[in-house]
Amino acid sequence: MAIEIEQPSVGLSKVAVSETHGEDSPYFAGWKAYDENPYHESSNQSGVIQMGLAENQVSFDLLEKYLEEHSEGSSWGKGAPGFRENALFQDYHGLKSFRQAMANFMEQIRGGRAKFDPDRIVLTAGATAANELLTFILADPGDALLVPTPYYPGFDRDLRWRTGVKIVPIHCDSSNNFQVTPQALEAAYQCAESMNFKVRGVLITNPSNPLGATIQRSVLEEILDFATRKNIHLVSDEIYCGSTFSSSEFISVAEILQTRDYKNSERVHIVYSLSKDLGLPGFRVGTIYSYNDKVVTTARRMSSFTLISSQTQHLLACMLSNKEFTEKYIKTNRERLSKRYDMIIKGLKNAGIECLKGNAGLFCWMNLSPLLEEPTREAELTLWKIILNEVRLNISPGSSCHCSEPGWFRVCFANMSEQTLEVALERIHKFMEQRKRK
Amino acid sequence: MTLTRSIQYPNPEPEVQTRKPGRATAMRLIVPLQGVVQGRGGLIFGSLIPCALFYFLQLYLKRHRSSNSRSNPPSPSTSSPNLAEITRTSSRSNLLSRGLIGPVRISSRAMSIAKPNDSPYYIGLDKASEDPYDRISNPDGVIQLGLLENRLCFDLIAKWMSENLSDSMMGREGGDLSISGITTYQPVDGTMELKLAMAGFMSRVMGGTVSFEPSQMVLTAGATPAIETLCFCLADHGNAFLVPTPYYPGVCSFDRDVKWRTGVELIPVHCRSTDNFILSITALDQAFNQTRKRGTKIRGILLSNPANPVGNLLSREMLYNLLDFAREKNIHIISDEIFAGTMYGNEEFVSMAEVLDSENFDKNRVHIVYGLSKDLSLPGFRVGMIYSFNENVLAAARKLTRFSSISALTQRLVVSMLLDTRFIEEYIETNKKRVQNMRDLFVAGLKTLGIRCADSSAGFCCWADMSKLIPTYSEKGELELWDKLLNVAKINVTPGSACHCIEPGWFRCCFTTLAQEDIPVVMERIRKVADTSTLCS
């Protein structure tokens, strides 16, 4: 008879067992509830409607049409002569044609108001990887990045988990529509210093997630000046720039640098991706655009851990070079998002709910603070659970975005059909009516 | 937490280098001297001139900086700032990393990566790509034998692509697979379709003797992030892995994949030609004890099987011994089996998975890395995997792989290719024959030059013993021969020292980027160098 001897179990690393991945937060917990009981227009009308996923499906038909008319087979040519080289191509510089197409697309989205050099583009498998990579390059373990609140919950994981870098929040509040102020910047910097963290940079999202609003020119200039004074970096995550409802309202930090003749630009880095603007998150396409040569070089080398499939690069190079398609797509996408936004704002207003005035993004920032029992995080989470379980809507509580004012929620509207959005609005309306009666 | 209005906004901070003038000047004095102490070359040459240059440069820069404007608004395509181009001593990098002067600082991790690549591996690659051999248009160019790519069966893949491409992507065969299935967010660790297809493919290429569970797979964008992710899961910064030498160098090498961002050390365990470079448990044990003595914790063994660069296999018995050793020391084993499908000859490949299946070993410590870059010659597509028996590792890896997920577009294409069993069979069989043929010709060619190769059963290269040709039996001698081969014979091979081989004179020669007609050319060129080498030695 074999004797059972207790074997010491083999250990794992601190990274593996840490909770820094943040996947236990309500932000992700709601997704689980959705997965277990997903709403479906015909087959599951009482299911949970997913309003916590910032995905853009409003212009999917345009993509589908393009891909059907320009099948990949034809883009390789007869007998697929270019294919050989493509399948072998694993150079971290990325396909030149793709980088060129990305640079052009980025210029187009900004209305031609900023120029982009394809040789400054570093490709990564998604913006998630781009943000992490930049953090590895700009900061050492134990250093800090300043990030305005509220911010995308994924940053806790993407910027901190493997890098060992800290996030120190720049607190913003509703008194000025959550805009960053010089005082808030300075306070965050001092806070980091008092905790003995070396601040290495400021990371902003413009247009903002979860606010759904662009950053004003004067604020951008203040942030840039702040970074220059402190001799730190500025990372501008602009992945929602194509989702600005009106093209003229988005101001990229690239434009500001251009007007300043690129003075002090070597501290600025832009993150972009096709996941939101082009609705292609599955393709894993992200970029770092840096004005700093050393950062470009090191980011390129480090990107070997997160290369974009050469096949995908090739397909997208063709697609993004098709000016007719991109112009139509960008314009139509903006119009449809704007229409959706109007629809949801109106619907919420009818239900007696106010939102932050937004002009971009795939979501709106809803104010439910009047409904809270008390102005605390716990009360917000209680309300969130009620909305999840009773109203059966998965929305993201502001506390998961580190918002310092309780009661705000992010509500996504672009990842569903108009009919589904109607259903969601009806449910909210009913819920608010019931509350009023109580 | 908002500040009250009464707090003044602080005056713009002065440029940091003027903050403590005395201290800064003192530092600038010390730095050039430091450069002298650390620098190469004669005392006078190495001290006065760089010192003077350095001083004048700093004066020049300080003058420009104090006028508060950059002299060169960096137009996007200019090269790096002047400071970086002047000198490459470590004193310069100390300057920049201290962040006290000028340019905004980047992290220490990044600084080490930013250094120019000066290893023979990169120099050789650069030379070969600048002046590539072409039988017709550039017969005097550099012949590339340093890149581990397989071009021998490309015609088969190209044919499949041209016949199947658009259908496979649009998914018109199966009604369920519309384009919307692949544009949206996918499971970060890969689609179930691809996992199933990979399981089938792996089983086939490894001889059909072992089966793989899709639920134990985490797919990654290539084997490179698979290895790094595993290291992040199994070891902390400052821990170490034991790695048998020679091990693979290069763009995506163990050195980079493991060390760069994880901070994990690699401890070489030297293998000898007398053992045909097969790992010995004694050597492993010695290395383990020595490392532990100096206070570093060993978390596991990292090996490639089939081995790169030698191309040999680990026997079933050796795998048992390794598992026993790992159990005894309570450490992990990472087995990179990426060449398992490129076997030739009669030996049988035994995967770690197969051994674990059949025996009662603790599976929690074993992790396999695989990918399609070698066996299916699709490195550009970035398809790799972690295969583990440890649920906790899988749980962590699944979350980490979001930083390196495979494009859904490519997943769809690869699934279609892998499910075309007729094509896969044809590919595997043909590839095997062609690789074996090329290898036999190459090894025979070297033999006529008196150069023998280590016994190997898999992979794209042969491990050649050119120790008789090197001027001195040392790494220096080996590099001199390498240099001659590159610049005189104009063939790019990888010297053993780049692979951390402890015996000088071994070279890795990859033959799968050649055509048969090129082999005599290669041999002739080597012969010329060999003749002059033996004359001189």
PDB file of C-alpha atoms in Angstrom, chain B residues 210-409:
ATOM      1  CA  VAL B 210       0.357  12.117 -26.252  1.00  0.00           C
ATOM      2  CA  SER B 211      -2.814  14.206 -26.221  1.00  0.00           C
ATOM      3  CA  PHE B 212      -3.213  17.822 -25.102  1.00  0.00           C
ATOM      4  CA  GLU B 213      -6.051  19.401 -23.159  1.00  0.00           C
ATOM      5  CA  PRO B 214      -7.357  22.744 -24.505  1.00  0.00           C
ATOM      6  CA  SER B 215      -8.287  23.797 -20.979  1.00  0.00           C
ATOM      7  CA  GLN B 216      -4.631  23.706 -20.014  1.00  0.00           C
ATOM      8  CA  MET B 217      -3.591  26.069 -22.771  1.00  0.00           C
ATOM      9  CA  VAL B 218      -3.017  29.799 -22.668  1.00  0.00           C
ATOM     10  CA  LEU B 219      -2.375  31.169 -26.144  1.00  0.00           C
ATOM     11  CA  THR B 220       0.070  34.046 -26.602  1.00  0.00           C
ATOM     12  CA  ALA B 221       1.373  36.193 -29.442  1.00  0.00           C
ATOM     13  CA  GLY B 222       4.309  33.911 -30.129  1.00  0.00           C
ATOM     14  CA  ALA B 223       6.468  31.767 -27.869  1.00  0.00           C
ATOM     15  CA  THR B 224       8.450  34.819 -26.733  1.00  0.00           C
ATOM     16  CA  PRO B 225       5.719  36.211 -24.477  1.00  0.00           C
ATOM     17  CA  ALA B 226       4.867  32.655 -23.401  1.00  0.00           C
ATOM     18  CA  ILE B 227       8.304  32.272 -21.872  1.00  0.00           C
ATOM     19  CA  GLU B 228       8.274  35.724 -20.310  1.00  0.00           C
ATOM     20  CA  THR B 229       4.801  35.259 -18.872  1.00  0.00           C
ATOM     21  CA  LEU B 230       5.805  31.946 -17.315  1.00  0.00           C
ATOM     22  CA  CYS B 231       8.816  33.616 -15.753  1.00  0.00           C
ATOM     23  CA  PHE B 232       6.594  36.328 -14.297  1.00  0.00           C
ATOM     24  CA  CYS B 233       4.443  33.599 -12.781  1.00  0.00           C
ATOM     25  CA  LEU B 234       7.119  31.352 -11.408  1.00  0.00           C
ATOM     26  CA  ALA B 235       9.839  33.666 -10.163  1.00  0.00           C
ATOM     27  CA  ASP B 236      10.329  36.992  -8.431  1.00  0.00           C
ATOM     28  CA  HIS B 237      12.822  39.684  -9.349  1.00  0.00           C
ATOM     29  CA  GLY B 238      16.261  38.442  -8.363  1.00  0.00           C
ATOM     30  CA  ASN B 239      15.403  34.747  -8.502  1.00  0.00           C
ATOM     31  CA  ALA B 240      17.060  32.455 -11.029  1.00  0.00           C
ATOM     32  CA  PHE B 241      16.521  29.689 -13.539  1.00  0.00           C
ATOM     33  CA  LEU B 242      19.072  27.025 -14.438  1.00  0.00           C
ATOM     34  CA  VAL B 243      19.628  26.829 -18.177  1.00  0.00           C
ATOM     35  CA  PRO B 244      21.705  24.186 -19.957  1.00  0.00           C
ATOM     36  CA  THR B 245      24.227  25.631 -22.397  1.00  0.00           C
ATOM     37  CA  PRO B 246      24.546  26.168 -25.221  1.00  0.00           C
ATOM     38  CA  TYR B 247      21.201  27.946 -25.358  1.00  0.00           C
ATOM     39  CA  TYR B 248      19.591  30.024 -27.959  1.00  0.00           C
ATOM     40  CA  PRO B 249      20.762  33.542 -28.648  1.00  0.00           C
ATOM     41  CA  GLY B 250      19.241  36.144 -30.807  1.00  0.00           C
ATOM     42  CA  VAL B 251      16.436  38.589 -31.196  1.00  0.00           C
ATOM     43  CA  CYS B 252      14.074  36.637 -29.034  1.00  0.00           C
ATOM     44  CA  SER B 253      16.470  34.723 -26.895  1.00  0.00           C
ATOM     45  CA  PHE B 254      16.276  33.307 -23.432  1.00  0.00           C
ATOM     46  CA  ASP B 255      18.456  36.190 -22.294  1.00  0.00           C
ATOM     47  CA  ARG B 256      15.896  38.708 -23.391  1.00  0.00           C
ATOM     48  CA  ASP B 257      12.711  36.807 -22.792  1.00  0.00           C
ATOM     49  CA  VAL B 258      13.645  35.856 -19.283  1.00  0.00           C
ATOM     50  CA  LYS B 259      15.764  38.643 -17.892  1.00  0.00           C
ATOM     51  CA  TRP B 260      14.687  41.957 -19.332  1.00  0.00           C
ATOM     52  CA  ARG B 261      11.545  42.896 -17.529  1.00  0.00           C
ATOM     53  CA  THR B 262      11.231  40.120 -14.980  1.00  0.00           C
ATOM     54  CA  GLY B 263      14.643  40.674 -13.436  1.00  0.00           C
ATOM     55  CA  VAL B 264      15.110  36.928 -13.264  1.00  0.00           C
ATOM     56  CA  GLU B 265      18.655  35.607 -13.643  1.00  0.00           C
ATOM     57  CA  LEU B 266      19.822  32.798 -15.878  1.00  0.00           C
ATOM     58  CA  ILE B 267      22.422  30.432 -14.417  1.00  0.00           C
ATOM     59  CA  PRO B 268      24.195  28.469 -17.138  1.00  0.00           C
ATOM     60  CA  VAL B 269      24.685  24.754 -16.636  1.00  0.00           C
ATOM     61  CA  HIS B 270      27.465  23.803 -18.969  1.00  0.00           C
ATOM     62  CA  CYS B 271      27.178  20.761 -21.200  1.00  0.00           C
ATOM     63  CA  ARG B 272      30.132  19.128 -22.875  1.00  0.00           C
ATOM     64  CA  SER B 273      30.858  17.826 -26.320  1.00  0.00           C
ATOM     65  CA  THR B 274      31.948  14.567 -24.723  1.00  0.00           C
ATOM     66  CA  ASP B 275      28.301  14.092 -23.744  1.00  0.00           C
ATOM     67  CA  ASN B 276      27.169  15.406 -27.109  1.00  0.00           C
ATOM     68  CA  PHE B 277      26.009  18.416 -25.109  1.00  0.00           C
ATOM     69  CA  ILE B 278      23.381  16.481 -23.232  1.00  0.00           C
ATOM     70  CA  LEU B 279      22.612  17.815 -19.786  1.00  0.00           C
ATOM     71  CA  SER B 280      23.977  15.912 -16.813  1.00  0.00           C
ATOM     72  CA  ILE B 281      22.216  15.830 -13.482  1.00  0.00           C
ATOM     73  CA  THR B 282      25.546  16.190 -11.717  1.00  0.00           C
ATOM     74  CA  ALA B 283      26.219  19.484 -13.467  1.00  0.00           C
ATOM     75  CA  LEU B 284      22.674  20.603 -12.665  1.00  0.00           C
ATOM     76  CA  ASP B 285      23.154  19.740  -9.024  1.00  0.00           C
ATOM     77  CA  GLN B 286      26.459  21.565  -8.838  1.00  0.00           C
ATOM     78  CA  ALA B 287      25.036  24.682 -10.392  1.00  0.00           C
ATOM     79  CA  PHE B 288      22.059  24.535  -8.043  1.00  0.00           C
ATOM     80  CA  ASN B 289      24.232  24.301  -4.949  1.00  0.00           C
ATOM     81  CA  GLN B 290      26.670  26.972  -6.046  1.00  0.00           C
ATOM     82  CA  THR B 291      23.870  29.399  -6.774  1.00  0.00           C
ATOM     83  CA  ARG B 292      22.120  28.710  -3.518  1.00  0.00           C
ATOM     84  CA  LYS B 293      25.377  29.311  -1.627  1.00  0.00           C
ATOM     85  CA  ARG B 294      25.594  32.822  -2.900  1.00  0.00           C
ATOM     86  CA  GLY B 295      22.065  33.509  -1.712  1.00  0.00           C
ATOM     87  CA  THR B 296      20.100  33.376  -4.952  1.00  0.00           C
ATOM     88  CA  LYS B 297      16.905  31.352  -5.026  1.00  0.00           C
ATOM     89  CA  ILE B 298      16.507  28.953  -7.929  1.00  0.00           C
ATOM     90  CA  ARG B 299      12.896  28.691  -9.078  1.00  0.00           C
ATOM     91  CA  GLY B 300      13.252  26.270 -11.961  1.00  0.00           C
ATOM     92  CA  ILE B 301      15.015  24.769 -14.930  1.00  0.00           C
ATOM     93  CA  LEU B 302      14.507  26.247 -18.385  1.00  0.00           C
ATOM     94  CA  LEU B 303      15.383  24.013 -21.280  1.00  0.00           C
ATOM     95  CA  SER B 304      14.562  23.537 -24.931  1.00  0.00           C
ATOM     96  CA  ASN B 305      13.785  20.080 -26.166  1.00  0.00           C
ATOM     97  CA  PRO B 306      14.640  19.515 -29.028  1.00  0.00           C
ATOM     98  CA  ALA B 307      17.598  21.660 -28.098  1.00  0.00           C
ATOM     99  CA  ASN B 308      18.531  24.864 -29.817  1.00  0.00           C
ATOM    100  CA  PRO B 309      21.225  25.138 -31.097  1.00  0.00           C
ATOM    101  CA  VAL B 310      22.503  21.579 -30.809  1.00  0.00           C
ATOM    102  CA  GLY B 311      19.345  19.895 -32.103  1.00  0.00           C
ATOM    103  CA  ASN B 312      19.481  16.843 -29.883  1.00  0.00           C
ATOM    104  CA  LEU B 313      16.712  15.250 -27.873  1.00  0.00           C
ATOM    105  CA  LEU B 314      16.283  14.382 -24.229  1.00  0.00           C
ATOM    106  CA  SER B 315      15.699  10.704 -23.679  1.00  0.00           C
ATOM    107  CA  ARG B 316      12.775   9.408 -21.682  1.00  0.00           C
ATOM    108  CA  GLU B 317      15.166   8.449 -18.927  1.00  0.00           C
ATOM    109  CA  MET B 318      16.683  11.908 -18.811  1.00  0.00           C
ATOM    110  CA  LEU B 319      13.208  13.394 -18.527  1.00  0.00           C
ATOM    111  CA  TYR B 320      12.527  11.123 -15.532  1.00  0.00           C
ATOM    112  CA  ASN B 321      15.791  12.227 -13.961  1.00  0.00           C
ATOM    113  CA  LEU B 322      14.918  15.867 -14.487  1.00  0.00           C
ATOM    114  CA  LEU B 323      11.529  15.406 -12.912  1.00  0.00           C
ATOM    115  CA  ASP B 324      13.117  13.672  -9.929  1.00  0.00           C
ATOM    116  CA  PHE B 325      15.622  16.464  -9.578  1.00  0.00           C
ATOM    117  CA  ALA B 326      12.883  19.086  -9.754  1.00  0.00           C
ATOM    118  CA  ARG B 327      10.848  17.286  -7.160  1.00  0.00           C
ATOM    119  CA  GLU B 328      13.819  16.924  -4.856  1.00  0.00           C
ATOM    120  CA  LYS B 329      14.626  20.634  -5.041  1.00  0.00           C
ATOM    121  CA  ASN B 330      10.962  21.652  -5.253  1.00  0.00           C
ATOM    122  CA  ILE B 331      11.402  23.735  -8.395  1.00  0.00           C
ATOM    123  CA  HIS B 332       9.644  24.151 -11.744  1.00  0.00           C
ATOM    124  CA  ILE B 333      10.559  22.906 -15.204  1.00  0.00           C
ATOM    125  CA  ILE B 334       9.846  24.937 -18.334  1.00  0.00           C
ATOM    126  CA  SER B 335      10.240  22.815 -21.442  1.00  0.00           C
ATOM    127  CA  ASP B 336      10.344  24.799 -24.680  1.00  0.00           C
ATOM    128  CA  GLU B 337       9.279  22.216 -27.261  1.00  0.00           C
ATOM    129  CA  ILE B 338       8.958  24.537 -30.212  1.00  0.00           C
ATOM    130  CA  PHE B 339      11.054  22.373 -32.525  1.00  0.00           C
ATOM    131  CA  ALA B 340       9.194  19.159 -31.736  1.00  0.00           C
ATOM    132  CA  GLY B 341       7.620  19.091 -35.159  1.00  0.00           C
ATOM    133  CA  THR B 342      10.847  19.427 -37.081  1.00  0.00           C
ATOM    134  CA  MET B 343      12.287  16.012 -36.365  1.00  0.00           C
ATOM    135  CA  TYR B 344      14.289  14.125 -38.907  1.00  0.00           C
ATOM    136  CA  GLY B 345      16.079  10.837 -38.625  1.00  0.00           C
ATOM    137  CA  ASN B 346      14.866   7.869 -36.680  1.00  0.00           C
ATOM    138  CA  GLU B 347      14.845   9.032 -33.120  1.00  0.00           C
ATOM    139  CA  GLU B 348      11.526   9.536 -31.397  1.00  0.00           C
ATOM    140  CA  PHE B 349      10.605  12.768 -29.679  1.00  0.00           C
ATOM    141  CA  VAL B 350       9.291  12.385 -26.151  1.00  0.00           C
ATOM    142  CA  SER B 351       7.389  15.382 -24.778  1.00  0.00           C
ATOM    143  CA  MET B 352       7.311  16.207 -21.082  1.00  0.00           C
ATOM    144  CA  ALA B 353       3.565  15.847 -21.415  1.00  0.00           C
ATOM    145  CA  GLU B 354       3.966  12.263 -22.509  1.00  0.00           C
ATOM    146  CA  VAL B 355       6.134  11.364 -19.538  1.00  0.00           C
ATOM    147  CA  LEU B 356       3.726  13.019 -17.122  1.00  0.00           C
ATOM    148  CA  ASP B 357       0.841  11.149 -18.682  1.00  0.00           C
ATOM    149  CA  SER B 358       2.434   7.797 -18.138  1.00  0.00           C
ATOM    150  CA  GLU B 359       4.015   8.162 -14.743  1.00  0.00           C
ATOM    151  CA  ASN B 360       3.021   9.371 -11.337  1.00  0.00           C
ATOM    152  CA  PHE B 361       4.958  12.611 -11.197  1.00  0.00           C
ATOM    153  CA  ASP B 362       3.898  15.852  -9.616  1.00  0.00           C
ATOM    154  CA  LYS B 363       2.500  17.680 -12.595  1.00  0.00           C
ATOM    155  CA  ASN B 364       2.233  21.042 -10.926  1.00  0.00           C
ATOM    156  CA  ARG B 365       5.814  21.875 -11.597  1.00  0.00           C
ATOM    157  CA  VAL B 366       5.872  21.268 -15.349  1.00  0.00           C
ATOM    158  CA  HIS B 367       5.094  23.854 -18.031  1.00  0.00           C
ATOM    159  CA  ILE B 368       5.522  23.472 -21.759  1.00  0.00           C
ATOM    160  CA  VAL B 369       6.010  26.239 -24.309  1.00  0.00           C
ATOM    161  CA  TYR B 370       5.020  25.744 -27.906  1.00  0.00           C
ATOM    162  CA  GLY B 371       4.280  27.761 -31.040  1.00  0.00           C
ATOM    163  CA  LEU B 372       3.835  27.715 -34.777  1.00  0.00           C
ATOM    164  CA  SER B 373       6.837  29.829 -35.682  1.00  0.00           C
ATOM    165  CA  LYS B 374       9.117  26.893 -36.369  1.00  0.00           C
ATOM    166  CA  ASP B 375       7.028  23.834 -37.091  1.00  0.00           C
ATOM    167  CA  LEU B 376       4.644  25.642 -39.422  1.00  0.00           C
ATOM    168  CA  SER B 377       7.023  28.436 -40.489  1.00  0.00           C
ATOM    169  CA  LEU B 378       4.627  31.200 -39.553  1.00  0.00           C
ATOM    170  CA  PRO B 379       6.636  33.376 -37.188  1.00  0.00           C
ATOM    171  CA  GLY B 380       4.975  36.528 -38.464  1.00  0.00           C
ATOM    172  CA  PHE B 381       1.563  35.405 -37.327  1.00  0.00           C
ATOM    173  CA  ARG B 382       2.526  35.248 -33.667  1.00  0.00           C
ATOM    174  CA  VAL B 383       0.968  32.045 -32.455  1.00  0.00           C
ATOM    175  CA  GLY B 384       2.397  30.602 -29.271  1.00  0.00           C
ATOM    176  CA  MET B 385       1.252  28.865 -26.141  1.00  0.00           C
ATOM    177  CA  ILE B 386       1.824  28.061 -22.513  1.00  0.00           C
ATOM    178  CA  TYR B 387       0.746  24.547 -21.667  1.00  0.00           C
ATOM    179  CA  SER B 388       0.638  23.913 -17.950  1.00  0.00           C
ATOM    180  CA  PHE B 389      -0.632  21.375 -15.494  1.00  0.00           C
ATOM    181  CA  ASN B 390      -0.744  23.883 -12.665  1.00  0.00           C
ATOM    182  CA  GLU B 391      -4.154  25.512 -12.206  1.00  0.00           C
ATOM    183  CA  ASN B 392      -2.751  28.482 -10.334  1.00  0.00           C
ATOM    184  CA  VAL B 393      -0.221  29.179 -13.039  1.00  0.00           C
ATOM    185  CA  LEU B 394      -2.924  28.888 -15.663  1.00  0.00           C
ATOM    186  CA  ALA B 395      -5.164  31.294 -13.751  1.00  0.00           C
ATOM    187  CA  ALA B 396      -2.416  33.895 -13.489  1.00  0.00           C
ATOM    188  CA  ALA B 397      -1.168  33.364 -17.056  1.00  0.00           C
ATOM    189  CA  ARG B 398      -4.672  33.745 -18.415  1.00  0.00           C
ATOM    190  CA  LYS B 399      -4.851  37.216 -16.934  1.00  0.00           C
ATOM    191  CA  LEU B 400      -1.340  38.159 -18.001  1.00  0.00           C
ATOM    192  CA  THR B 401      -1.801  37.132 -21.569  1.00  0.00           C
ATOM    193  CA  ARG B 402      -3.998  40.147 -22.240  1.00  0.00           C
ATOM    194  CA  PHE B 403      -0.726  41.979 -22.834  1.00  0.00           C
ATOM    195  CA  SER B 404       0.105  39.637 -25.697  1.00  0.00           C
ATOM    196  CA  SER B 405      -3.020  38.197 -27.262  1.00  0.00           C
ATOM    197  CA  ILE B 406      -3.238  36.722 -30.737  1.00  0.00           C
ATOM    198  CA  SER B 407      -5.172  38.663 -33.365  1.00  0.00           C
ATOM    199  CA  ALA B 408      -8.573  37.065 -33.859  1.00  0.00           C
ATOM    200  CA  LEU B 409      -8.149  37.428 -37.588  1.00  0.00           C
TER     201      LEU B 409
END
